[in-house]
Amino acid sequence: MYMRKMQKKIRSLLYAGLGLVLCVFLCGGIGMTAQAEESKTYEGFTYAENESGITITGYTGDETELVIPGEIDGKKVISIGEEAFRGCSELTSVTIPEGVTYIGWYAFYGCSELTSITIPEGVRWIGNEVFRGCSELTSITIPESVTSIGSYAFYGCSSLTSITIPEGVTSIGREAFGGCNSLTNITIPEGVTSIDELAFCGCSSLTSITVDKENKNYDSRSNCNAIIETGSNTLIAGCKNTIIPEGVTSIGWYAFNGCSNLTSITLPEGVTSIGEGAFKGCSSLTSITLPEGVTSIEENAFKGCSSLTSIMIPEGVTSIGWDAFRGCSGLTNITVDKENKKYDSRSNCNAIIETGSNRVIVGCKNTIIPEEVTSIGCAFEGCSSLTSITLPEGVKVIENYAFSGCSSLMSIMLPESVTSIGSYAFYGCSSLTSITIPKGETSIGWYAFWGCSGLTSITIPEGVLSIEKCAFEGCSGLTSIAIPKSVTSIGDYAFNGCNNLVITCYKNSIAYGYAKNHNIPVKLIDETANPGDASGDDTPDPNPTPDPTPDPTPVTPDPTPVTPDPTPVTPDPTPAIPTPVTKPAAPAKKGTTLTVSSKKIKVKVTSSSKKNPTVTITKFTDKKAKKLTIPATVKVNGVTYKVTAIADKAFKGNKKLTTVTIGNNVTKIGKEAFSGCKNLKKITVTAGKLKTISKNAFKGINKKASITVKGTKKAKTALKKQLKKKSIGYVKTWKIK
């Protein structure tokens, strides 16, 4: 299985690389070569030309129904450059002229109002992400000349109801039609030799899937309404009407992903593996029988199957992946075959236990955890129907995400044996009213109690060394927490949104310093008294009164959502409204392009590190704006990224710009970043982190431009020297101050 996956990945990479080479070779390097030429304008279009013809590189006009000219200055338009119309959200229709043979990657990415487009015969490739995010595109005719449909080509075209794949197509890339949830039918022609396993991932409305009977690589044998990779007998795409035929040995990655109308399915006896995300999001699936021959259930395989009520793990299963049954909140019965050597459900516990490690990996609302268990994995993540559970003595570790999203969980007693509470362990447990941190605990993980709005008071025992980032963020009902001297670190936003909180601590402790820095009221613990005794102000009370016992009455969570905010808040005397929570998104994968709507900019992720995600500014989408501020950070989908660079040609030719302010996290300005911004007169930049200004970065900006440099004297001097280099476009008439 592993080798097959690796072969698929390698093959996909080879196809992608070969496609790019062919594009450059057959098109005479049109896309790259043309864009290297000096940019020109014609009736709102920007273009470049070479000996072969014209490449359209952008559009600055305001037409919504756009007809691209066939000729400019007597030369034929032969290609649409990369990102040429990217983010042109007002376009509703586009006609591409005859003679165009190449459409560059991302050419119409994010044209969210585009409903129709005409592609002429002669175009050979639908490149990577060309129409990604064109959510209003209802239909498109792909000409017979097309031989390849690239990765993510139509990703997120959620209004696309039908598409005809031409006979000449040989390859369909990764998630080429991913998320096309209005698509009802697909037909794979005879000549297709490569279909990525995720090509039709998330096409939840599919009712008919057919493969040409003459195809040698793929089939839909027995009218099964699925795509099967013939050589490996792997089902790679299915729908609600699929009947899996005998002979299939593997359910491929995300084969039924998002098929919310699928209610039941029968797996034939020959199936040995269920791939990653195979039935993810099949929220109407009520039952499934796993054949005896199944040996592996990969991660996310049944994630989000909220209607699934029971599962039975056969004897031969040796591998169950991470989050395989996460979010199966309807589960009431979980059983493992008694002959299974790797897993068990001892004592009829209604759970899957990893036998060797005594670790619970899958649980449900009816789970009774046996005495021998020592670790709780992400077993109950997303189990929104779980109201209470008892952890036996002997449990040492509450792992990451163990009870995350258990929004109905009202009470849980952590035994004294617990030494570790992982990140997100009780994330979003908004009904939880009280919890006792065991004395053996040393660390409270990231987001461990995020959004536990029902909690009112907590005592952190002596011995705890760290309270990690956002550990109690969003605990809006929390009014008191006692923090001992042993705590040596408190992470950013640990108590963000706890607007009514008073911290009980020792003077000059880490907790005391944190409280003062974040304007959180404190009660000081009398050094001579018991640690639980505290006064009501910054002065030790000679007659301390113990904190009141928390009210055991369950708090009903309020259904109004709260979005995590990484900005520390000042305490507000008005109580915040308790709200259910949503798990914060992880940083996007490196290389992903994101839109920051509030800033009218496009960014590309350069680091997906959870602690320090970074992006590069690639484009300014507000074509009429005269002023631009490149922020130090941007927030997208709940994640805050540092803006550390400005990409090559990011703002090239933007003639409207007059004023630019560059944020203090930027370390590099790319080649020709502001080249040709002829009206750019005022630039403000902070010295210190900015180390590199690339070739022609400011070439062609206003000759009387004024550049203000901020920062330390030493840093300012160094940066001013860079700004006076001819290579960046410097002219003597600039004012650098």
PDB file of N, CA and C in Angstrom, residues 40-47 54 56 58-61 67-74 77:
ATOM      1  N   LYS A  40       3.403  46.528 -21.533  1.00  0.00           N
ATOM      2  CA  LYS A  40       2.753  47.595 -22.270  1.00  0.00           C
ATOM      3  C   LYS A  40       1.261  47.552 -21.981  1.00  0.00           C
ATOM      4  N   THR A  41       0.541  48.602 -22.394  1.00  0.00           N
ATOM      5  CA  THR A  41      -0.892  48.655 -22.141  1.00  0.00           C
ATOM      6  C   THR A  41      -1.678  48.879 -23.423  1.00  0.00           C
ATOM      7  N   TYR A  42      -2.922  48.343 -23.430  1.00  0.00           N
ATOM      8  CA  TYR A  42      -3.829  48.511 -24.563  1.00  0.00           C
ATOM      9  C   TYR A  42      -5.259  48.328 -24.078  1.00  0.00           C
ATOM     10  N   GLU A  43      -6.014  49.443 -24.067  1.00  0.00           N
ATOM     11  CA  GLU A  43      -7.428  49.424 -23.704  1.00  0.00           C
ATOM     12  C   GLU A  43      -7.698  48.666 -22.407  1.00  0.00           C
ATOM     13  N   GLY A  44      -6.893  48.938 -21.397  1.00  0.00           N
ATOM     14  CA  GLY A  44      -7.077  48.323 -20.086  1.00  0.00           C
ATOM     15  C   GLY A  44      -6.312  47.032 -19.884  1.00  0.00           C
ATOM     16  N   PHE A  45      -5.777  46.465 -20.974  1.00  0.00           N
ATOM     17  CA  PHE A  45      -4.976  45.252 -20.878  1.00  0.00           C
ATOM     18  C   PHE A  45      -3.505  45.615 -20.723  1.00  0.00           C
ATOM     19  N   THR A  46      -2.803  44.862 -19.907  1.00  0.00           N
ATOM     20  CA  THR A  46      -1.342  44.929 -19.932  1.00  0.00           C
ATOM     21  C   THR A  46      -0.857  43.712 -20.693  1.00  0.00           C
ATOM     22  N   TYR A  47       0.209  43.894 -21.465  1.00  0.00           N
ATOM     23  CA  TYR A  47       0.683  42.799 -22.301  1.00  0.00           C
ATOM     24  C   TYR A  47       2.184  42.896 -22.524  1.00  0.00           C
ATOM     25  N   ILE A  54       1.789  38.111 -28.876  1.00  0.00           N
ATOM     26  CA  ILE A  54       1.400  38.881 -27.697  1.00  0.00           C
ATOM     27  C   ILE A  54       0.943  37.951 -26.563  1.00  0.00           C
ATOM     28  N   ILE A  56      -1.110  38.359 -22.981  1.00  0.00           N
ATOM     29  CA  ILE A  56      -1.868  39.209 -22.072  1.00  0.00           C
ATOM     30  C   ILE A  56      -1.394  38.922 -20.658  1.00  0.00           C
ATOM     31  N   GLY A  58      -2.274  41.108 -17.813  1.00  0.00           N
ATOM     32  CA  GLY A  58      -3.128  41.643 -16.765  1.00  0.00           C
ATOM     33  C   GLY A  58      -4.242  42.489 -17.343  1.00  0.00           C
ATOM     34  N   TYR A  59      -5.150  42.915 -16.464  1.00  0.00           N
ATOM     35  CA  TYR A  59      -6.254  43.763 -16.887  1.00  0.00           C
ATOM     36  C   TYR A  59      -6.556  44.775 -15.792  1.00  0.00           C
ATOM     37  N   THR A  60      -6.584  46.052 -16.167  1.00  0.00           N
ATOM     38  CA  THR A  60      -6.843  47.127 -15.213  1.00  0.00           C
ATOM     39  C   THR A  60      -8.128  47.882 -15.528  1.00  0.00           C
ATOM     40  N   GLY A  61      -8.852  47.431 -16.544  1.00  0.00           N
ATOM     41  CA  GLY A  61     -10.085  48.107 -16.925  1.00  0.00           C
ATOM     42  C   GLY A  61     -11.236  47.761 -16.012  1.00  0.00           C
ATOM     43  N   VAL A  67     -14.120  40.864 -23.786  1.00  0.00           N
ATOM     44  CA  VAL A  67     -13.669  40.192 -25.003  1.00  0.00           C
ATOM     45  C   VAL A  67     -12.188  40.523 -25.188  1.00  0.00           C
ATOM     46  N   ILE A  68     -11.355  39.515 -25.092  1.00  0.00           N
ATOM     47  CA  ILE A  68      -9.913  39.719 -25.251  1.00  0.00           C
ATOM     48  C   ILE A  68      -9.600  39.894 -26.733  1.00  0.00           C
ATOM     49  N   PRO A  69      -8.870  40.949 -27.109  1.00  0.00           N
ATOM     50  CA  PRO A  69      -8.598  41.183 -28.538  1.00  0.00           C
ATOM     51  C   PRO A  69      -7.755  40.068 -29.148  1.00  0.00           C
ATOM     52  N   GLY A  70      -8.002  39.801 -30.446  1.00  0.00           N
ATOM     53  CA  GLY A  70      -7.225  38.797 -31.161  1.00  0.00           C
ATOM     54  C   GLY A  70      -5.886  39.325 -31.635  1.00  0.00           C
ATOM     55  N   GLU A  71      -5.800  40.673 -31.788  1.00  0.00           N
ATOM     56  CA  GLU A  71      -4.557  41.309 -32.233  1.00  0.00           C
ATOM     57  C   GLU A  71      -4.325  42.598 -31.463  1.00  0.00           C
ATOM     58  N   ILE A  72      -3.082  42.927 -31.268  1.00  0.00           N
ATOM     59  CA  ILE A  72      -2.680  44.210 -30.701  1.00  0.00           C
ATOM     60  C   ILE A  72      -1.488  44.705 -31.517  1.00  0.00           C
ATOM     61  N   ASP A  73      -1.636  45.906 -32.083  1.00  0.00           N
ATOM     62  CA  ASP A  73      -0.571  46.499 -32.904  1.00  0.00           C
ATOM     63  C   ASP A  73      -0.129  45.574 -34.025  1.00  0.00           C
ATOM     64  N   GLY A  74      -1.117  44.870 -34.616  1.00  0.00           N
ATOM     65  CA  GLY A  74      -0.825  44.015 -35.756  1.00  0.00           C
ATOM     66  C   GLY A  74      -0.241  42.661 -35.420  1.00  0.00           C
ATOM     67  N   VAL A  77      -2.542  37.805 -30.544  1.00  0.00           N
ATOM     68  CA  VAL A  77      -2.533  37.386 -29.142  1.00  0.00           C
ATOM     69  C   VAL A  77      -2.493  35.867 -29.118  1.00  0.00           C
TER      70      VAL A  77
END
